[in-house]
């Protein structure tokens, strides 16, 4: 299965981001803490250039805590400013503002030295679809301003949102890139919900998920599905899970489509625990 999704509104959003960079002091790049590398749009480095940037590991509550700490250190060592948050927890979001203030301190110091008054931080928030941008904005603003949803592509336009006195946010639509050079990146993005299910093959996603768990989190397979390995003929594992969870069609046969959806849903809903799909050692 080849996974690709780059609808027209994403191309338009890329142009808008480029045009509006001059309006902001800093870019908040949201990445999925479960996919610290795969959820980073490689086009952003070319677009953002030397603009101040803060990497925000969102959904940290859903990721493997040990791996998140390693990734934060990895990016910090490369000179990035990083903060890990759970966008559903407003307490953690206060660190975003403090981190942005720290990044911009040299700029504010120069302004004060010239006798200029500092103002609210103007930040552009960017990231791939379904990474939690709108939820984070609503938490920061303490009201439902940005549209949210569990499917990618909800935000289709840019909008300025004032967050109390210290921050003004420019929201942008989620942007993927035209071609995944590594199809495994596409699988990871699809498995975690960054790509619409309607353009993916759920059977392939479920198989990828099972193989990944077998390699990196085998005890989770045992705890959830009472297996330690995935059979070479994957249908045997599907049969086992179908019987275990009583996923059957009319006539008592295993419903493989439902088994696939169950496995993907279990992964997304943390029924297999907190998972990270990118590992630092693979990128060192």
Short mmCIF file of N, CA and C in Angstrom, two decimals, residues 55-196:
data_model
loop_
_atom_site.label_atom_id
_atom_site.label_comp_id
_atom_site.label_asym_id
_atom_site.label_seq_id
_atom_site.Cartn_x
_atom_site.Cartn_y
_atom_site.Cartn_z
N UNK A 55 9.91 23.97 19.27
CA UNK A 55 9.34 22.64 19.00
C UNK A 55 8.47 22.23 20.18
N UNK A 56 7.21 21.92 19.89
CA UNK A 56 6.28 21.52 20.95
C UNK A 56 5.89 20.07 20.74
N UNK A 57 6.33 19.22 21.66
CA UNK A 57 5.94 17.81 21.63
C UNK A 57 4.53 17.71 22.20
N UNK A 58 3.53 17.63 21.33
CA UNK A 58 2.15 17.52 21.80
C UNK A 58 1.77 16.04 21.98
N UNK A 59 0.72 15.80 22.73
CA UNK A 59 0.24 14.44 23.02
C UNK A 59 1.29 13.63 23.78
N UNK A 60 2.08 14.32 24.59
CA UNK A 60 3.12 13.62 25.35
C UNK A 60 2.53 12.60 26.30
N UNK A 61 1.28 12.82 26.70
CA UNK A 61 0.62 11.87 27.61
C UNK A 61 0.32 10.54 26.93
N UNK A 62 0.35 10.51 25.58
CA UNK A 62 0.06 9.29 24.84
C UNK A 62 1.32 8.54 24.42
N UNK A 63 2.48 9.16 24.64
CA UNK A 63 3.74 8.59 24.17
C UNK A 63 4.50 7.90 25.30
N UNK A 64 5.43 7.05 24.90
CA UNK A 64 6.33 6.36 25.82
C UNK A 64 7.20 7.42 26.50
N UNK A 65 7.06 7.57 27.80
CA UNK A 65 7.74 8.65 28.53
C UNK A 65 9.26 8.58 28.40
N UNK A 66 9.81 7.37 28.44
CA UNK A 66 11.26 7.21 28.32
C UNK A 66 11.74 7.71 26.96
N UNK A 67 11.00 7.34 25.91
CA UNK A 67 11.39 7.76 24.57
C UNK A 67 11.22 9.26 24.38
N UNK A 68 10.19 9.85 24.99
CA UNK A 68 9.99 11.30 24.88
C UNK A 68 11.17 12.05 25.47
N UNK A 69 11.63 11.61 26.63
CA UNK A 69 12.78 12.27 27.26
C UNK A 69 14.02 12.18 26.36
N UNK A 70 14.19 11.04 25.72
CA UNK A 70 15.34 10.87 24.83
C UNK A 70 15.23 11.80 23.63
N UNK A 71 14.02 11.95 23.09
CA UNK A 71 13.83 12.81 21.92
C UNK A 71 14.00 14.29 22.29
N UNK A 72 13.51 14.68 23.44
CA UNK A 72 13.69 16.07 23.87
C UNK A 72 15.17 16.39 23.96
N UNK A 73 15.93 15.46 24.52
CA UNK A 73 17.38 15.67 24.63
C UNK A 73 18.03 15.69 23.25
N UNK A 74 17.56 14.83 22.37
CA UNK A 74 18.11 14.75 21.01
C UNK A 74 17.97 16.10 20.29
N UNK A 75 16.79 16.69 20.34
CA UNK A 75 16.57 17.96 19.65
C UNK A 75 17.26 19.12 20.38
N UNK A 76 17.30 19.05 21.70
CA UNK A 76 17.99 20.08 22.47
C UNK A 76 19.47 20.10 22.13
N UNK A 77 20.06 18.92 22.00
CA UNK A 77 21.48 18.81 21.65
C UNK A 77 21.75 19.39 20.27
N UNK A 78 20.74 19.40 19.41
CA UNK A 78 20.90 19.95 18.07
C UNK A 78 20.58 21.44 18.01
N UNK A 79 20.35 22.04 19.19
CA UNK A 79 20.17 23.48 19.24
C UNK A 79 18.74 23.96 19.19
N UNK A 80 17.78 23.05 19.23
CA UNK A 80 16.37 23.44 19.21
C UNK A 80 15.87 23.78 20.60
N UNK A 81 14.90 24.66 20.67
CA UNK A 81 14.17 24.92 21.90
C UNK A 81 12.97 23.98 21.91
N UNK A 82 12.82 23.20 22.98
CA UNK A 82 11.82 22.14 23.00
C UNK A 82 11.02 22.18 24.29
N UNK A 83 9.71 21.88 24.18
CA UNK A 83 8.88 21.70 25.36
C UNK A 83 7.89 20.58 25.05
N UNK A 84 7.66 19.69 26.01
CA UNK A 84 6.71 18.59 25.84
C UNK A 84 5.46 18.89 26.66
N UNK A 85 4.29 18.74 26.02
CA UNK A 85 3.05 19.08 26.70
C UNK A 85 1.95 18.07 26.37
N UNK A 86 0.91 18.13 27.16
CA UNK A 86 -0.35 17.46 26.88
C UNK A 86 -1.35 18.57 26.65
N UNK A 87 -1.86 18.71 25.44
CA UNK A 87 -2.73 19.84 25.13
C UNK A 87 -4.05 19.80 25.88
N UNK A 88 -4.36 18.66 26.50
CA UNK A 88 -5.59 18.58 27.29
C UNK A 88 -5.38 19.06 28.71
N UNK A 89 -4.12 19.33 29.07
CA UNK A 89 -3.77 19.77 30.42
C UNK A 89 -3.28 21.22 30.34
N UNK A 90 -4.11 22.15 30.78
CA UNK A 90 -3.78 23.57 30.66
C UNK A 90 -2.55 23.96 31.49
N UNK A 91 -2.26 23.20 32.55
CA UNK A 91 -1.09 23.51 33.37
C UNK A 91 0.20 23.38 32.54
N UNK A 92 0.29 22.31 31.79
CA UNK A 92 1.49 22.10 30.99
C UNK A 92 1.66 23.15 29.91
N UNK A 93 0.54 23.71 29.45
CA UNK A 93 0.61 24.69 28.37
C UNK A 93 1.24 26.00 28.82
N UNK A 94 1.25 26.26 30.12
CA UNK A 94 1.91 27.48 30.61
C UNK A 94 3.39 27.46 30.27
N UNK A 95 3.95 26.25 30.16
CA UNK A 95 5.35 26.12 29.81
C UNK A 95 5.62 26.60 28.39
N UNK A 96 4.60 26.53 27.53
CA UNK A 96 4.76 26.98 26.15
C UNK A 96 5.05 28.48 26.13
N UNK A 97 4.26 29.25 26.88
CA UNK A 97 4.45 30.70 26.92
C UNK A 97 5.81 31.03 27.53
N UNK A 98 6.16 30.36 28.62
CA UNK A 98 7.45 30.63 29.27
C UNK A 98 8.61 30.28 28.34
N UNK A 99 8.48 29.18 27.61
CA UNK A 99 9.53 28.78 26.68
C UNK A 99 9.66 29.79 25.54
N UNK A 100 8.52 30.28 25.03
CA UNK A 100 8.55 31.29 23.97
C UNK A 100 9.20 32.57 24.46
N UNK A 101 8.90 32.95 25.68
CA UNK A 101 9.52 34.16 26.25
C UNK A 101 11.04 34.00 26.35
N UNK A 102 11.47 32.80 26.72
CA UNK A 102 12.91 32.54 26.82
C UNK A 102 13.58 32.62 25.45
N UNK A 103 12.92 32.05 24.41
CA UNK A 103 13.48 32.09 23.07
C UNK A 103 13.61 33.53 22.57
N UNK A 104 12.61 34.37 22.89
CA UNK A 104 12.56 35.73 22.37
C UNK A 104 13.24 36.76 23.27
N UNK A 105 13.79 36.33 24.39
CA UNK A 105 14.41 37.27 25.32
C UNK A 105 15.47 38.16 24.65
N UNK A 106 16.37 37.61 23.82
CA UNK A 106 17.34 38.49 23.16
C UNK A 106 16.69 39.58 22.31
N UNK A 107 15.60 39.22 21.61
CA UNK A 107 14.91 40.21 20.78
C UNK A 107 14.27 41.28 21.64
N UNK A 108 13.61 40.88 22.74
CA UNK A 108 12.97 41.85 23.63
C UNK A 108 14.02 42.74 24.29
N UNK A 109 15.17 42.16 24.64
CA UNK A 109 16.24 42.95 25.26
C UNK A 109 16.73 44.04 24.30
N UNK A 110 16.83 43.68 23.01
CA UNK A 110 17.27 44.67 22.02
C UNK A 110 16.24 45.79 21.88
N UNK A 111 14.96 45.42 21.94
CA UNK A 111 13.90 46.42 21.84
C UNK A 111 13.95 47.38 23.04
N UNK A 112 14.15 46.82 24.23
CA UNK A 112 14.20 47.66 25.43
C UNK A 112 15.43 48.59 25.38
N UNK A 113 16.53 48.07 24.88
CA UNK A 113 17.75 48.88 24.78
C UNK A 113 17.55 50.08 23.87
N UNK A 114 16.63 49.93 22.91
CA UNK A 114 16.32 51.04 21.99
C UNK A 114 15.20 51.94 22.52
N UNK A 115 14.73 51.61 23.74
CA UNK A 115 13.66 52.41 24.32
C UNK A 115 12.28 52.02 23.84
N UNK A 116 12.17 50.88 23.19
CA UNK A 116 10.87 50.42 22.69
C UNK A 116 10.18 49.54 23.72
N UNK A 117 8.85 49.61 23.74
CA UNK A 117 8.07 48.77 24.65
C UNK A 117 7.86 47.40 24.02
N UNK A 118 7.94 46.38 24.86
CA UNK A 118 7.62 45.04 24.37
C UNK A 118 6.10 44.90 24.25
N UNK A 119 5.70 43.94 23.46
CA UNK A 119 4.27 43.71 23.23
C UNK A 119 3.98 42.23 23.36
N UNK A 120 2.76 41.85 23.06
CA UNK A 120 2.40 40.43 23.09
C UNK A 120 3.22 39.67 22.05
N UNK A 121 3.59 38.46 22.39
CA UNK A 121 4.30 37.61 21.43
C UNK A 121 3.35 37.22 20.31
N UNK A 122 3.82 37.36 19.08
CA UNK A 122 3.03 36.93 17.93
C UNK A 122 3.63 35.63 17.40
N UNK A 123 2.84 34.58 17.48
CA UNK A 123 3.35 33.26 17.10
C UNK A 123 2.48 32.62 16.04
N UNK A 124 3.11 31.94 15.12
CA UNK A 124 2.39 31.13 14.14
C UNK A 124 2.48 29.69 14.58
N UNK A 125 1.37 28.98 14.58
CA UNK A 125 1.36 27.59 15.00
C UNK A 125 1.18 26.70 13.77
N UNK A 126 2.16 25.82 13.55
CA UNK A 126 2.15 24.97 12.36
C UNK A 126 2.34 23.51 12.76
N UNK A 127 1.96 22.63 11.85
CA UNK A 127 2.13 21.20 12.10
C UNK A 127 1.33 20.40 11.11
N UNK A 128 1.47 19.08 11.17
CA UNK A 128 0.74 18.21 10.27
C UNK A 128 -0.71 18.09 10.74
N UNK A 129 -1.61 17.52 9.92
CA UNK A 129 -3.01 17.36 10.33
C UNK A 129 -3.14 16.49 11.58
N UNK A 130 -4.12 16.82 12.39
CA UNK A 130 -4.50 16.01 13.55
C UNK A 130 -3.41 15.91 14.61
N UNK A 131 -2.51 16.91 14.66
CA UNK A 131 -1.46 16.90 15.67
C UNK A 131 -1.91 17.61 16.94
N UNK A 132 -3.10 18.23 16.89
CA UNK A 132 -3.66 18.85 18.09
C UNK A 132 -3.52 20.35 18.15
N UNK A 133 -3.35 21.01 17.02
CA UNK A 133 -3.17 22.46 17.01
C UNK A 133 -4.39 23.18 17.58
N UNK A 134 -5.55 22.84 17.08
CA UNK A 134 -6.77 23.54 17.50
C UNK A 134 -7.08 23.31 18.97
N UNK A 135 -6.87 22.09 19.45
CA UNK A 135 -7.09 21.79 20.86
C UNK A 135 -6.14 22.61 21.72
N UNK A 136 -4.88 22.71 21.31
CA UNK A 136 -3.92 23.50 22.08
C UNK A 136 -4.31 24.98 22.11
N UNK A 137 -4.73 25.50 20.98
CA UNK A 137 -5.14 26.90 20.92
C UNK A 137 -6.31 27.16 21.85
N UNK A 138 -7.28 26.28 21.83
CA UNK A 138 -8.45 26.45 22.69
C UNK A 138 -8.06 26.40 24.17
N UNK A 139 -7.11 25.55 24.51
CA UNK A 139 -6.66 25.48 25.90
C UNK A 139 -5.90 26.74 26.30
N UNK A 140 -5.06 27.22 25.40
CA UNK A 140 -4.31 28.43 25.69
C UNK A 140 -5.25 29.63 25.84
N UNK A 141 -6.25 29.70 24.95
CA UNK A 141 -7.19 30.81 24.98
C UNK A 141 -8.27 30.64 26.04
N UNK A 142 -8.37 29.42 26.60
CA UNK A 142 -9.36 29.10 27.63
C UNK A 142 -10.80 29.25 27.13
N UNK A 143 -10.98 29.03 25.83
CA UNK A 143 -12.32 29.01 25.25
C UNK A 143 -12.24 28.35 23.88
N UNK A 144 -13.39 27.88 23.40
CA UNK A 144 -13.43 27.17 22.12
C UNK A 144 -13.48 28.16 20.97
N UNK A 145 -12.32 28.47 20.44
CA UNK A 145 -12.21 29.39 19.32
C UNK A 145 -11.92 28.63 18.03
N UNK A 146 -10.93 27.76 18.10
CA UNK A 146 -10.53 26.99 16.93
C UNK A 146 -11.35 25.71 16.85
N UNK A 147 -11.73 25.32 15.64
CA UNK A 147 -12.47 24.09 15.43
C UNK A 147 -11.57 22.90 15.70
N UNK A 148 -12.12 21.88 16.35
CA UNK A 148 -11.35 20.68 16.64
C UNK A 148 -12.08 19.47 16.09
N UNK A 149 -11.35 18.38 15.94
CA UNK A 149 -11.97 17.14 15.48
C UNK A 149 -10.95 16.01 15.52
N UNK A 150 -11.43 14.77 15.48
CA UNK A 150 -10.54 13.62 15.53
C UNK A 150 -10.05 13.20 14.16
N UNK A 151 -10.51 13.91 13.12
CA UNK A 151 -10.07 13.58 11.78
C UNK A 151 -9.20 14.70 11.25
N UNK A 152 -8.21 14.37 10.40
CA UNK A 152 -7.33 15.41 9.87
C UNK A 152 -8.05 16.31 8.89
N UNK A 153 -7.57 17.55 8.78
CA UNK A 153 -8.12 18.46 7.78
C UNK A 153 -9.25 19.32 8.27
N UNK A 154 -9.46 19.43 9.60
CA UNK A 154 -10.57 20.23 10.13
C UNK A 154 -10.32 21.71 9.90
N UNK A 155 -9.11 22.18 10.23
CA UNK A 155 -8.77 23.59 10.03
C UNK A 155 -8.42 23.81 8.56
N UNK A 156 -9.15 24.71 7.90
CA UNK A 156 -8.92 24.95 6.48
C UNK A 156 -8.41 26.36 6.19
N UNK A 157 -8.40 27.24 7.15
CA UNK A 157 -7.97 28.61 6.91
C UNK A 157 -7.17 29.12 8.09
N UNK A 158 -6.52 30.27 7.90
CA UNK A 158 -5.73 30.87 8.96
C UNK A 158 -6.58 31.84 9.76
N UNK A 159 -6.28 31.96 11.04
CA UNK A 159 -7.02 32.90 11.88
C UNK A 159 -6.13 33.35 13.04
N UNK A 160 -6.25 34.64 13.41
CA UNK A 160 -5.53 35.19 14.56
C UNK A 160 -6.36 34.96 15.81
N UNK A 161 -5.69 34.51 16.87
CA UNK A 161 -6.38 34.23 18.13
C UNK A 161 -5.58 34.86 19.26
N UNK A 162 -6.24 35.70 20.05
CA UNK A 162 -5.57 36.38 21.16
C UNK A 162 -5.64 35.51 22.40
N UNK A 163 -4.49 35.30 23.03
CA UNK A 163 -4.40 34.51 24.25
C UNK A 163 -3.99 35.44 25.38
N UNK A 164 -4.98 35.97 26.09
CA UNK A 164 -4.75 36.93 27.16
C UNK A 164 -3.86 38.07 26.66
N UNK A 165 -2.94 38.55 27.49
CA UNK A 165 -2.15 39.72 27.11
C UNK A 165 -0.80 39.37 26.49
N UNK A 166 -0.31 38.15 26.80
CA UNK A 166 1.08 37.89 26.41
C UNK A 166 1.26 37.16 25.09
N UNK A 167 0.17 36.73 24.45
CA UNK A 167 0.36 35.91 23.26
C UNK A 167 -0.77 36.11 22.26
N UNK A 168 -0.39 36.23 20.98
CA UNK A 168 -1.32 36.23 19.87
C UNK A 168 -0.90 35.11 18.93
N UNK A 169 -1.84 34.23 18.59
CA UNK A 169 -1.53 33.05 17.78
C UNK A 169 -2.15 33.15 16.40
N UNK A 170 -1.39 32.79 15.40
CA UNK A 170 -1.91 32.65 14.04
C UNK A 170 -2.03 31.17 13.76
N UNK A 171 -3.27 30.68 13.71
CA UNK A 171 -3.51 29.27 13.44
C UNK A 171 -3.40 29.02 11.94
N UNK A 172 -2.97 27.83 11.58
CA UNK A 172 -2.85 27.46 10.17
C UNK A 172 -3.38 26.04 9.97
N UNK A 173 -3.80 25.71 8.75
CA UNK A 173 -4.24 24.34 8.49
C UNK A 173 -3.07 23.37 8.61
N UNK A 174 -3.38 22.12 8.89
CA UNK A 174 -2.34 21.10 8.92
C UNK A 174 -1.76 20.89 7.54
N UNK A 175 -0.44 20.75 7.47
CA UNK A 175 0.22 20.63 6.18
C UNK A 175 1.08 19.37 6.14
N UNK A 176 0.79 18.48 5.21
CA UNK A 176 1.67 17.35 4.93
C UNK A 176 2.57 17.74 3.76
N UNK A 177 3.34 16.81 3.25
CA UNK A 177 4.21 17.11 2.13
C UNK A 177 3.86 16.19 0.98
N UNK A 178 4.19 16.61 -0.26
CA UNK A 178 3.66 15.92 -1.45
C UNK A 178 4.02 14.44 -1.57
N UNK A 179 5.19 14.04 -1.08
CA UNK A 179 5.60 12.65 -1.28
C UNK A 179 6.39 12.14 -0.09
N UNK A 180 5.99 10.98 0.45
CA UNK A 180 6.74 10.33 1.53
C UNK A 180 7.85 9.50 0.89
N UNK A 181 9.10 9.93 1.09
CA UNK A 181 10.21 9.16 0.53
C UNK A 181 10.31 7.79 1.18
N UNK A 182 9.97 7.73 2.47
CA UNK A 182 9.97 6.48 3.21
C UNK A 182 8.52 6.12 3.50
N UNK A 183 8.03 5.04 2.89
CA UNK A 183 6.63 4.68 3.06
C UNK A 183 6.30 4.30 4.50
N UNK A 184 7.32 3.92 5.28
CA UNK A 184 7.05 3.60 6.68
C UNK A 184 6.55 4.84 7.42
N UNK A 185 7.04 6.02 7.01
CA UNK A 185 6.54 7.27 7.60
C UNK A 185 5.05 7.39 7.33
N UNK A 186 4.63 7.06 6.11
CA UNK A 186 3.21 7.11 5.78
C UNK A 186 2.39 6.17 6.64
N UNK A 187 2.91 4.98 6.88
CA UNK A 187 2.21 4.02 7.75
C UNK A 187 2.06 4.56 9.17
N UNK A 188 3.13 5.13 9.69
CA UNK A 188 3.09 5.67 11.06
C UNK A 188 2.09 6.81 11.16
N UNK A 189 2.09 7.70 10.18
CA UNK A 189 1.16 8.82 10.18
C UNK A 189 -0.29 8.33 10.08
N UNK A 190 -0.51 7.37 9.21
CA UNK A 190 -1.86 6.83 9.04
C UNK A 190 -2.32 6.09 10.29
N UNK A 191 -1.42 5.33 10.90
CA UNK A 191 -1.77 4.54 12.08
C UNK A 191 -2.17 5.43 13.25
N UNK A 192 -1.57 6.61 13.34
CA UNK A 192 -1.87 7.52 14.45
C UNK A 192 -2.93 8.56 14.09
N UNK A 193 -3.48 8.48 12.86
CA UNK A 193 -4.63 9.32 12.52
C UNK A 193 -4.33 10.62 11.80
N UNK A 194 -3.11 10.81 11.30
CA UNK A 194 -2.77 12.05 10.61
C UNK A 194 -3.25 12.05 9.16
N UNK A 195 -3.60 10.87 8.66
CA UNK A 195 -4.09 10.73 7.28
C UNK A 195 -5.47 10.09 7.34
N UNK A 196 -6.36 10.57 6.50
CA UNK A 196 -7.74 10.09 6.53
C UNK A 196 -7.81 8.58 6.29
#
